[in-house]
Each structure stands twice: as C-alpha cells, then as structure tokens.
Amino acid sequence: MPVADPRQRALIEGQEAFGPEWRPALVSQAPGRLELLGNHIDYNGGPVLAAAIDRVVVALVDPSGEDGTVSLLASDIDPAVHAIETQPTGDWRLDSGEPAPADYLRGVIAALLSRGVSIVPSARLSVAGNVPPGFGVSSSAALVVALINAVGGDHGLTQREIVLAAQDAEHRCGVPSGTMDQSASVAGDVIAYDGATTTFTILHPDLGPYAFAVADSGVSRSLASSSYPERVKESQEALRLLQQRLTDPPATLAGIMDDQWAQIEAHHDAWLPETLFKRARHVYTECRRVRDGIAAIARRDWPAFGRLMTASGRSSAQDYEISHPRVEEIVAAALTLDGVLGARMMGGGEGGPALILLERAKFDAIRAGLLGGAFPPNTPEDRIQLCTFGPGASVQPATDD
Ligand code: GLA
C-alpha cells in the first residue's frame, strides 16, 4: 500500500531515489480546485466562482548540488528521475503530445526565466499529491503552482504574477488554459474571479449542512486535444462579429450588456451563424448565473445555488456543447436522488467530472445511488469524493523532515 499522506510519500520516495543524504529544505504545496459556476468564462473575460480544495500537490525541495540541473521525481506518475538544465530552457515549448511532470517543470523554468526570475541553481525535488489526476480538479495547475514556488527561489512575484507565470508554463506545454484554476490554487478557499482583470476576491462561504462532491466519469480528456481550443476560437470569432454590429462594442464576450443581448437575440440570424450564437448565449447567461450565485452565497441560499449549477450544466451541454454523454448521465442520475441540490459538468469538458451540491448527511446514500445506477458494476467508491474547501498554495521550511 503506498503511504497516503503525500508529504510523507514524497519524503520516502525522494530518499529512495536520491539516497539517504537527500534533505528537503522546503515544502511547497498547492491545492486542486473546483469550478463552482462560470464554465468557459475565464478566457471570455467574465466572472467565475471557484474553490481550492483539501487535495494538494506537494513538492519537497533539496536545493543542494552544483550541477546546474533540477532533478525531478514525480513517483505517483513516473518512477524515473528527470534532470532538467535550468539555464538553456528559457524558450522551451513542448512540440507535441501530452505533457509529463518533467515538461511542466521545463515550462515553469522557462516561464520564470522569461520573467527575469532566477531559478535555484541546482535542486532535487520529490513531488507527490492527493489531487486525483484525470479527476478534473486541475492537478496540473496545482503541480505548476507548487513547482513555481519550489524552484523560483525568493521569486518576489505577487499572487497574480504567479497565476500568469503558471498559465504561461501550461501554455508552453500545449495546454491552452485560462487563469481560473491557477487563481483558485494560489488564493485558497472560494474565489470570485474576474476574467476581465485576472484578479480575484476571496470569499469565506458558510456551506452549513451542504457539501460539494465530485463524480469522475472516467472519460479522460485533455484540454489540448479536446474541443477546448476550438471553443476559445469560436468565442473570439463570435466577439469579432458582434463588435462589428454593436454600438459601444464590448471588449470581451462576457462584456455584453443586457440591452445589447436583446439586440443580438432580435438579429441573431443576420449577425451570427447559429453555432456562434449558441456559444455567445452560453457566455451571456453563464455570467448572469455567476452573479446570481455570488448573491446566493451571500444570503446562504444553497438551494438557489444548486439550481444555478444545474442550469449552468445544461447551458454548457446544449449551448456550448462541451459536455460528454457519460457526464450528462451522471448529472441526470444525481438530480433524481434525495438530498441533491444541483449538479453539472465541470471544467474543460468532454469528459472529466460532474460536480454535485448535496446534503452532507446524505452523501453515503447519494454515492450508493449513483454507483448503483450511473456507473458500471464494481466501480470503486473513490470515483465519487466529497471535497471541502482548503487553503491556498504555500511554501515553508521543511522543519519536521
Ligand atoms: C479548464 C481551464 C480553465 C477554464 C475551464 C473551463 O479548467 O483550465 O481555464 O477555462 O476549463 O471553465
């Protein structure tokens, strides 16, 4: 049985790989995230509600050595140690394929160097996590944020600069993400994120008797190879066409005002191809749902929040056409179960997870109901997990180790 605590596991595996003299001096850790409301809104310049969760990627850093490389062990994924040169990688980009942890480290080093941040001259890192990869809770954003704080020395970057460097690192790996995942990981708790300014405000919502759970469809997808890049392009094209028609044209799709939307609806046959009209309608209605969601959180009206989540998921599936039939089956099954307040697809789409808001006391029954209905026989229970909100990324001396 592998050791469950990721910090302990990173320590044991690090000593195994680097030898008993390996002594981590720093612990850098960063959480995964939930996207509560605001699907595909970050890169459209609108508001998103997201949360850091109690699952983290931990990087233990031993900054000793003089060979000018950062050696990375990410034993959850790959038993090999990868030594990466720190200096010549400033222009690095992944040519093709899915990024491995060592690629994310190359991306991080390149993103930091291009910002004039000095990398630790040499280091040996052991990374482990309990952010389930492929679960759709942004294990890659957590990894990248943890790596920035691990190898960036006293980088002096603000939270927003860390977010932008993390996005840059993912882009260099061919992952065309927005900045919501990284913002949630950096900030902690729940954030009201603003895609127009790439800034966020931290909220401390009281969930009372409710909780969020994630149900993994098992359909794997990656941002790079899914329709995600196509949706980004479609949004840009819809915006370009609308800017030609509207007086006071918005700078982003999320910037469309209510009276402008009324005009777009009245003229949409002439102004936009049907597909682009649907993409724009998702963005317009989703921005309203996020604003309503922020108000619902403020008055602790979680049943209303659940209804907004369900409506969000329908819009993502029908107008943005970014969901997957398996995820929609899970959502539909969840919505029939007692104690479920709302359910929706979450994240990039075309697979990955469903997010469910539920009465915490009924979680076991809801999980059993889902496993008995929407999943194949003998599906392990951990495909459906409760996620509580957690703190944001941190880096501190490894005093206990
Ligand atoms: C992924 C991306 C985010 C965001 C979501 C969809 O998680 O990394 O930037 O666009 O998809 O809302």
Short mmCIF file of C-alpha atoms and ligand atoms in Angstrom, two decimals:
data_model
loop_
_atom_site.label_atom_id
_atom_site.label_comp_id
_atom_site.label_asym_id
_atom_site.label_seq_id
_atom_site.Cartn_x
_atom_site.Cartn_y
_atom_site.Cartn_z
CA MET A 1 0.00 0.00 0.00
CA PRO A 2 1.51 3.40 -0.89
CA VAL A 3 1.67 5.90 2.00
CA ALA A 4 -1.50 8.02 1.81
CA ASP A 5 -0.09 11.32 3.09
CA PRO A 6 1.52 12.99 0.04
CA ARG A 7 4.22 14.76 2.05
CA GLN A 8 5.30 11.51 3.70
CA ARG A 9 5.20 9.72 0.37
CA ALA A 10 7.31 12.41 -1.30
CA LEU A 11 9.83 12.07 1.52
CA ILE A 12 10.06 8.28 1.40
CA GLU A 13 10.22 8.14 -2.39
CA GLY A 14 12.72 11.02 -2.51
CA GLN A 15 15.09 9.27 -0.10
CA GLU A 16 14.72 6.07 -2.08
CA ALA A 17 15.57 7.81 -5.37
CA PHE A 18 18.17 10.38 -4.28
CA GLY A 19 19.78 8.49 -1.39
CA PRO A 20 19.65 8.94 2.39
CA GLU A 21 21.70 12.16 2.30
CA TRP A 22 18.89 13.92 0.41
CA ARG A 23 17.44 16.51 2.81
CA PRO A 24 14.48 18.62 1.74
CA ALA A 25 14.80 22.19 3.00
CA LEU A 26 11.47 23.47 1.62
CA VAL A 27 7.91 22.21 1.34
CA SER A 28 5.92 23.81 -1.46
CA GLN A 29 2.33 22.78 -1.80
CA ALA A 30 -0.67 23.85 -3.88
CA PRO A 31 -4.28 22.64 -3.99
CA GLY A 32 -6.54 21.46 -6.79
CA ARG A 33 -9.75 23.34 -7.48
CA LEU A 34 -13.48 23.11 -8.02
CA GLU A 35 -15.16 25.30 -10.61
CA LEU A 36 -18.42 26.10 -8.83
CA LEU A 37 -20.02 28.29 -11.52
CA GLY A 38 -18.73 30.03 -14.63
CA ASN A 39 -17.92 27.37 -17.20
CA HIS A 40 -15.62 28.56 -20.01
CA ILE A 41 -15.97 32.11 -18.77
CA ASP A 42 -12.44 32.90 -17.59
CA TYR A 43 -10.95 33.30 -21.07
CA ASN A 44 -14.08 35.16 -22.17
CA GLY A 45 -13.35 37.88 -19.63
CA GLY A 46 -16.18 37.23 -17.18
CA PRO A 47 -16.76 36.20 -13.56
CA VAL A 48 -16.18 32.70 -12.17
CA LEU A 49 -16.74 31.16 -8.74
CA ALA A 50 -14.02 28.63 -7.97
CA ALA A 51 -12.65 26.98 -4.84
CA ALA A 52 -9.38 25.49 -3.65
CA ILE A 53 -9.90 22.02 -2.20
CA ASP A 54 -8.33 19.92 0.51
CA ARG A 55 -6.24 17.95 -2.03
CA VAL A 56 -2.72 19.09 -2.74
CA VAL A 57 0.40 18.54 -4.77
CA VAL A 58 3.46 18.66 -2.50
CA ALA A 59 6.99 19.36 -3.76
CA LEU A 60 9.84 18.70 -1.32
CA VAL A 61 12.93 20.64 -2.35
CA ASP A 62 16.55 19.92 -1.57
CA PRO A 63 18.37 22.92 -3.10
CA SER A 64 21.84 21.42 -2.72
CA GLY A 65 24.08 20.30 -5.59
CA GLU A 66 26.11 22.22 -8.12
CA ASP A 67 25.38 20.56 -11.41
CA GLY A 68 23.07 23.28 -12.77
CA THR A 69 20.09 20.96 -13.04
CA VAL A 70 16.80 20.48 -11.28
CA SER A 71 16.16 16.76 -10.82
CA LEU A 72 12.51 15.84 -10.57
CA LEU A 73 10.93 12.72 -9.15
CA ALA A 74 7.13 12.54 -9.50
CA SER A 75 6.77 8.95 -8.39
CA ASP A 76 2.94 8.94 -8.45
CA ILE A 77 3.24 9.13 -12.23
CA ASP A 78 6.74 8.05 -13.22
CA PRO A 79 9.42 6.17 -11.22
CA ALA A 80 12.30 7.79 -13.18
CA VAL A 81 14.21 10.89 -12.08
CA HIS A 82 14.44 13.57 -14.80
CA ALA A 83 17.33 16.05 -14.67
CA ILE A 84 16.47 19.36 -16.32
CA GLU A 85 19.04 22.03 -17.08
CA THR A 86 17.99 25.36 -15.65
CA GLN A 87 19.64 27.83 -17.97
CA PRO A 88 19.05 26.98 -21.64
CA THR A 89 15.32 26.36 -21.27
CA GLY A 90 14.07 29.96 -21.44
CA ASP A 91 12.48 29.49 -24.87
CA TRP A 92 11.29 25.97 -24.21
CA ARG A 93 7.95 24.75 -25.62
CA LEU A 94 6.60 21.22 -25.87
CA ASP A 95 6.44 20.26 -29.56
CA SER A 96 3.65 17.71 -29.37
CA GLY A 97 1.94 15.14 -27.17
CA GLU A 98 0.62 15.15 -23.62
CA PRO A 99 2.89 16.89 -21.09
CA ALA A 100 4.61 14.78 -18.41
CA PRO A 101 5.55 16.25 -14.99
CA ALA A 102 9.09 16.96 -16.28
CA ASP A 103 7.55 19.00 -19.12
CA TYR A 104 5.59 21.08 -16.63
CA LEU A 105 8.87 21.72 -14.80
CA ARG A 106 10.51 22.77 -18.09
CA GLY A 107 7.53 25.06 -18.71
CA VAL A 108 7.81 26.54 -15.22
CA ILE A 109 11.54 27.19 -15.58
CA ALA A 110 11.03 28.78 -19.00
CA ALA A 111 8.12 30.93 -17.73
CA LEU A 112 10.14 32.13 -14.73
CA LEU A 113 13.32 32.83 -16.72
CA SER A 114 11.34 34.82 -19.28
CA ARG A 115 10.10 37.00 -16.38
CA GLY A 116 13.65 37.60 -15.14
CA VAL A 117 13.17 35.36 -12.08
CA SER A 118 16.29 33.45 -11.01
CA ILE A 119 15.84 29.73 -10.66
CA VAL A 120 17.52 27.83 -7.82
CA PRO A 121 20.93 26.97 -9.29
CA SER A 122 20.55 23.22 -8.59
CA ALA A 123 17.94 21.19 -6.74
CA ARG A 124 16.45 17.76 -6.25
CA LEU A 125 12.67 17.64 -5.99
CA SER A 126 10.32 14.90 -4.92
CA VAL A 127 6.67 15.52 -5.79
CA ALA A 128 3.57 13.63 -4.65
CA GLY A 129 -0.07 14.50 -4.42
CA ASN A 130 -3.57 13.53 -3.46
CA VAL A 131 -5.21 15.63 -6.18
CA PRO A 132 -6.53 12.73 -8.24
CA PRO A 133 -5.07 13.15 -11.78
CA GLY A 134 -7.70 12.95 -14.52
CA PHE A 135 -10.42 13.79 -11.99
CA GLY A 136 -10.90 17.25 -13.44
CA VAL A 137 -9.85 19.18 -10.34
CA SER A 138 -6.78 20.70 -12.00
CA SER A 139 -3.95 18.56 -10.75
CA SER A 140 -1.81 20.22 -13.44
CA ALA A 141 -2.47 23.75 -12.12
CA ALA A 142 -1.66 22.54 -8.60
CA LEU A 143 1.57 20.93 -9.85
CA VAL A 144 2.65 24.03 -11.75
CA VAL A 145 1.93 26.43 -8.87
CA ALA A 146 3.78 24.13 -6.45
CA LEU A 147 6.76 23.96 -8.86
CA ILE A 148 6.91 27.75 -9.28
CA ASN A 149 7.29 28.20 -5.52
CA ALA A 150 9.68 25.25 -5.37
CA VAL A 151 12.23 26.37 -7.97
CA GLY A 152 11.59 30.11 -8.15
CA GLY A 153 13.67 30.83 -5.02
CA ASP A 154 12.59 34.11 -3.44
CA HIS A 155 10.78 34.99 -6.66
CA GLY A 156 9.06 38.06 -5.22
CA LEU A 157 6.11 37.53 -7.56
CA THR A 158 2.65 38.73 -6.50
CA GLN A 159 -0.18 36.19 -6.42
CA ARG A 160 -1.40 37.48 -9.78
CA GLU A 161 2.09 37.20 -11.27
CA ILE A 162 2.32 33.60 -10.02
CA VAL A 163 -1.03 32.90 -11.72
CA LEU A 164 0.16 34.38 -15.01
CA ALA A 165 3.50 32.54 -14.83
CA ALA A 166 1.62 29.29 -14.12
CA GLN A 167 -0.64 29.88 -17.11
CA ASP A 168 2.41 30.63 -19.26
CA ALA A 169 4.00 27.34 -18.13
CA GLU A 170 0.85 25.40 -19.09
CA HIS A 171 0.63 27.20 -22.45
CA ARG A 172 4.25 26.23 -23.15
CA CYS A 173 3.15 22.64 -22.55
CA GLY A 174 0.43 22.99 -25.19
CA VAL A 175 -2.37 23.34 -22.62
CA PRO A 176 -4.37 26.45 -23.61
CA SER A 177 -5.92 27.10 -20.17
CA GLY A 178 -7.36 30.34 -18.82
CA THR A 179 -6.32 31.54 -15.36
CA MET A 180 -9.18 30.43 -13.11
CA ASP A 181 -7.59 27.14 -12.00
CA GLN A 182 -4.29 28.73 -11.03
CA SER A 183 -6.05 31.63 -9.25
CA ALA A 184 -8.06 29.22 -7.09
CA SER A 185 -4.92 27.25 -6.28
CA VAL A 186 -2.94 30.35 -5.32
CA ALA A 187 -5.74 32.02 -3.34
CA GLY A 188 -7.39 29.24 -1.31
CA ASP A 189 -10.99 28.97 -0.06
CA VAL A 190 -13.61 30.24 -2.54
CA ILE A 191 -12.80 32.99 -5.01
CA ALA A 192 -14.90 35.34 -7.06
CA TYR A 193 -12.54 35.50 -10.03
CA ASP A 194 -12.78 38.23 -12.66
CA GLY A 195 -11.60 37.18 -16.11
CA ALA A 196 -11.59 40.80 -17.30
CA THR A 197 -8.79 41.77 -14.92
CA THR A 198 -7.49 38.27 -13.98
CA THR A 199 -7.89 39.25 -10.34
CA PHE A 200 -9.95 37.66 -7.58
CA THR A 201 -11.62 38.33 -4.26
CA ILE A 202 -11.56 35.64 -1.58
CA LEU A 203 -14.95 34.66 -0.13
CA HIS A 204 -15.45 32.60 3.01
CA PRO A 205 -18.83 30.98 2.39
CA ASP A 206 -20.67 29.07 5.05
CA LEU A 207 -21.88 25.82 3.49
CA GLY A 208 -23.94 24.88 6.57
CA PRO A 209 -25.23 21.31 6.15
CA TYR A 210 -24.23 21.12 2.48
CA ALA A 211 -21.13 19.92 0.67
CA PHE A 212 -19.70 19.59 -2.80
CA ALA A 213 -18.82 16.22 -4.27
CA VAL A 214 -17.05 15.29 -7.49
CA ALA A 215 -18.07 12.23 -9.51
CA ASP A 216 -15.47 11.19 -12.06
CA SER A 217 -16.96 9.95 -15.32
CA GLY A 218 -13.76 8.06 -16.12
CA VAL A 219 -13.82 9.59 -19.61
CA SER A 220 -10.35 11.02 -19.91
CA ARG A 221 -9.80 14.17 -21.87
CA SER A 222 -7.12 16.80 -22.10
CA LEU A 223 -7.51 20.48 -22.77
CA ALA A 224 -5.02 20.32 -25.61
CA SER A 225 -6.76 17.55 -27.55
CA SER A 226 -10.42 18.30 -26.68
CA SER A 227 -12.67 20.91 -28.29
CA TYR A 228 -11.38 23.43 -25.75
CA PRO A 229 -9.08 25.27 -28.22
CA GLU A 230 -11.94 25.25 -30.76
CA ARG A 231 -14.30 26.83 -28.21
CA VAL A 232 -11.71 29.51 -27.50
CA LYS A 233 -11.55 30.30 -31.23
CA GLU A 234 -15.34 30.24 -31.64
CA SER A 235 -15.72 32.70 -28.79
CA GLN A 236 -13.16 35.02 -30.37
CA GLU A 237 -14.96 34.81 -33.70
CA ALA A 238 -18.39 35.50 -32.11
CA LEU A 239 -16.89 38.52 -30.37
CA ARG A 240 -15.31 39.80 -33.57
CA LEU A 241 -18.60 39.56 -35.46
CA LEU A 242 -20.61 41.20 -32.68
CA GLN A 243 -18.11 44.04 -32.35
CA GLN A 244 -18.89 44.91 -35.97
CA ARG A 245 -22.62 45.18 -35.20
CA LEU A 246 -23.00 46.68 -31.74
CA THR A 247 -22.65 50.31 -30.80
CA ASP A 248 -20.30 50.58 -27.80
CA PRO A 249 -18.90 47.16 -28.70
CA PRO A 250 -17.77 45.09 -25.70
CA ALA A 251 -14.08 44.25 -25.28
CA THR A 252 -14.94 40.66 -24.36
CA LEU A 253 -17.86 38.32 -24.93
CA ALA A 254 -18.61 38.47 -21.22
CA GLY A 255 -18.87 42.26 -21.51
CA ILE A 256 -22.16 42.12 -23.48
CA MET A 257 -24.77 44.25 -21.67
CA ASP A 258 -28.42 43.22 -21.23
CA ASP A 259 -29.72 45.71 -23.83
CA GLN A 260 -27.06 44.55 -26.29
CA TRP A 261 -28.08 40.95 -25.74
CA ALA A 262 -31.69 41.89 -26.54
CA GLN A 263 -30.47 43.30 -29.88
CA ILE A 264 -28.37 40.21 -30.57
CA GLU A 265 -31.37 37.94 -29.95
CA ALA A 266 -33.51 40.06 -32.25
CA HIS A 267 -30.94 40.00 -35.08
CA HIS A 268 -29.08 36.79 -34.49
CA ASP A 269 -29.96 35.16 -37.82
CA ALA A 270 -28.24 38.00 -39.63
CA TRP A 271 -25.48 38.72 -37.16
CA LEU A 272 -24.11 35.31 -36.19
CA PRO A 273 -24.07 31.74 -37.51
CA GLU A 274 -26.27 29.56 -35.25
CA THR A 275 -23.32 27.82 -33.57
CA LEU A 276 -21.66 31.09 -32.62
CA PHE A 277 -24.98 32.48 -31.38
CA LYS A 278 -25.27 29.49 -29.03
CA ARG A 279 -21.70 29.96 -27.78
CA ALA A 280 -22.40 33.65 -27.10
CA ARG A 281 -25.71 32.81 -25.37
CA HIS A 282 -23.89 30.42 -23.03
CA VAL A 283 -21.38 33.10 -22.10
CA TYR A 284 -24.07 35.76 -21.60
CA THR A 285 -26.36 33.56 -19.48
CA GLU A 286 -23.50 31.97 -17.54
CA CYS A 287 -22.16 35.38 -16.48
CA ARG A 288 -25.61 36.17 -15.08
CA ARG A 289 -25.69 32.84 -13.25
CA VAL A 290 -22.33 33.58 -11.64
CA ARG A 291 -23.54 36.99 -10.46
CA ASP A 292 -26.72 35.38 -9.11
CA GLY A 293 -24.55 32.71 -7.49
CA ILE A 294 -22.45 35.31 -5.68
CA ALA A 295 -25.68 36.83 -4.33
CA ALA A 296 -26.99 33.38 -3.34
CA ILE A 297 -23.76 32.64 -1.43
CA ALA A 298 -24.04 35.96 0.40
CA ARG A 299 -27.51 35.03 1.66
CA ARG A 300 -26.51 31.35 2.22
CA ASP A 301 -29.18 30.23 -0.19
CA TRP A 302 -27.58 26.96 -1.28
CA PRO A 303 -30.77 25.52 -2.81
CA ALA A 304 -30.77 28.53 -5.19
CA PHE A 305 -27.06 27.97 -5.84
CA GLY A 306 -27.79 24.33 -6.70
CA ARG A 307 -30.43 25.37 -9.22
CA LEU A 308 -27.94 27.77 -10.84
CA MET A 309 -25.41 24.93 -11.09
CA THR A 310 -27.91 22.68 -12.83
CA ALA A 311 -28.85 25.45 -15.26
CA SER A 312 -25.15 26.12 -15.89
CA GLY A 313 -24.56 22.48 -16.79
CA ARG A 314 -27.48 22.46 -19.22
CA SER A 315 -26.14 25.55 -20.92
CA SER A 316 -22.63 24.04 -21.16
CA ALA A 317 -24.09 20.88 -22.68
CA GLN A 318 -26.66 22.43 -25.01
CA ASP A 319 -25.29 25.84 -26.00
CA TYR A 320 -21.56 25.42 -25.53
CA GLU A 321 -21.74 21.71 -26.48
CA ILE A 322 -18.73 20.91 -24.34
CA SER A 323 -20.09 18.12 -22.12
CA HIS A 324 -19.96 14.34 -22.67
CA PRO A 325 -22.88 11.86 -22.65
CA ARG A 326 -21.35 9.94 -19.71
CA VAL A 327 -21.10 13.10 -17.63
CA GLU A 328 -24.66 14.04 -18.55
CA GLU A 329 -25.86 10.58 -17.44
CA ILE A 330 -24.21 11.08 -14.07
CA VAL A 331 -25.74 14.56 -13.75
CA ALA A 332 -29.21 13.26 -14.68
CA ALA A 333 -28.92 10.37 -12.20
CA ALA A 334 -27.70 12.69 -9.43
CA LEU A 335 -30.62 15.04 -9.93
CA THR A 336 -33.09 12.20 -9.19
CA LEU A 337 -31.53 11.46 -5.77
CA ASP A 338 -32.84 12.75 -2.46
CA GLY A 339 -30.52 15.36 -0.95
CA VAL A 340 -29.02 16.63 -4.24
CA LEU A 341 -29.40 20.41 -4.70
CA GLY A 342 -27.77 20.70 -8.11
CA ALA A 343 -25.35 19.02 -10.49
CA ARG A 344 -23.36 19.99 -13.54
CA MET A 345 -20.39 19.15 -15.71
CA MET A 346 -17.25 20.92 -14.52
CA GLY A 347 -14.09 22.25 -16.14
CA GLY A 348 -12.80 21.93 -19.69
CA GLY A 349 -15.42 19.38 -20.75
CA GLU A 350 -15.78 16.34 -23.00
CA GLY A 351 -15.41 14.03 -20.05
CA GLY A 352 -13.95 14.51 -16.62
CA PRO A 353 -16.16 15.14 -13.64
CA ALA A 354 -19.66 16.08 -12.57
CA LEU A 355 -19.88 18.49 -9.65
CA ILE A 356 -22.72 17.80 -7.21
CA LEU A 357 -24.03 20.02 -4.41
CA LEU A 358 -25.67 17.86 -1.76
CA GLU A 359 -26.76 17.48 1.82
CA ARG A 360 -23.64 16.22 3.54
CA ALA A 361 -25.59 13.83 5.80
CA LYS A 362 -26.96 12.06 2.72
CA PHE A 363 -23.62 11.67 0.93
CA ASP A 364 -23.26 7.92 1.56
CA ALA A 365 -26.75 7.22 0.24
CA ILE A 366 -26.22 9.50 -2.75
CA ARG A 367 -22.90 7.83 -3.59
CA ALA A 368 -24.52 4.39 -3.31
CA GLY A 369 -27.40 5.55 -5.51
CA LEU A 370 -25.02 6.83 -8.17
CA LEU A 371 -22.77 3.77 -8.09
CA GLY A 372 -25.83 1.54 -8.32
CA GLY A 373 -27.32 3.45 -11.25
CA ALA A 374 -24.98 5.59 -13.31
CA PHE A 375 -21.73 3.57 -13.04
CA PRO A 376 -20.74 0.06 -14.18
CA PRO A 377 -20.84 -2.70 -11.52
CA ASN A 378 -17.86 -2.80 -9.11
CA THR A 379 -16.86 0.82 -9.71
CA PRO A 380 -14.67 1.82 -6.75
CA GLU A 381 -16.30 4.18 -4.24
CA ASP A 382 -13.48 6.71 -4.58
CA ARG A 383 -14.71 7.69 -8.03
CA ILE A 384 -17.16 9.86 -6.08
CA GLN A 385 -15.49 12.04 -3.46
CA LEU A 386 -16.51 14.82 -1.12
CA CYS A 387 -14.27 17.87 -1.47
CA THR A 388 -14.02 20.50 1.23
CA PHE A 389 -12.53 23.95 0.71
CA GLY A 390 -8.87 24.31 1.63
CA PRO A 391 -6.05 26.85 1.96
CA GLY A 392 -4.12 28.23 -1.00
CA ALA A 393 -0.56 27.50 -2.10
CA SER A 394 2.21 27.80 0.49
CA VAL A 395 5.94 27.37 0.77
CA GLN A 396 7.73 26.90 4.05
CA PRO A 397 10.89 25.41 5.59
CA ALA A 398 10.76 21.65 5.94
CA THR A 399 11.41 21.80 9.68
CA ASP A 400 9.73 18.50 10.52
CA ASP A 401 11.54 16.37 7.99
C1 GLA B 1 -10.21 24.36 -17.69
C2 GLA B 1 -9.28 25.54 -17.93
C3 GLA B 1 -9.85 26.78 -17.24
C4 GLA B 1 -11.29 27.03 -17.64
C5 GLA B 1 -12.12 25.76 -17.54
C6 GLA B 1 -13.50 25.90 -18.12
O1 GLA B 1 -10.25 24.01 -16.34
O2 GLA B 1 -8.01 25.26 -17.42
O3 GLA B 1 -9.02 27.89 -17.52
O4 GLA B 1 -11.36 27.61 -18.92
O5 GLA B 1 -11.50 24.66 -18.18
O6 GLA B 1 -14.24 26.82 -17.39
#
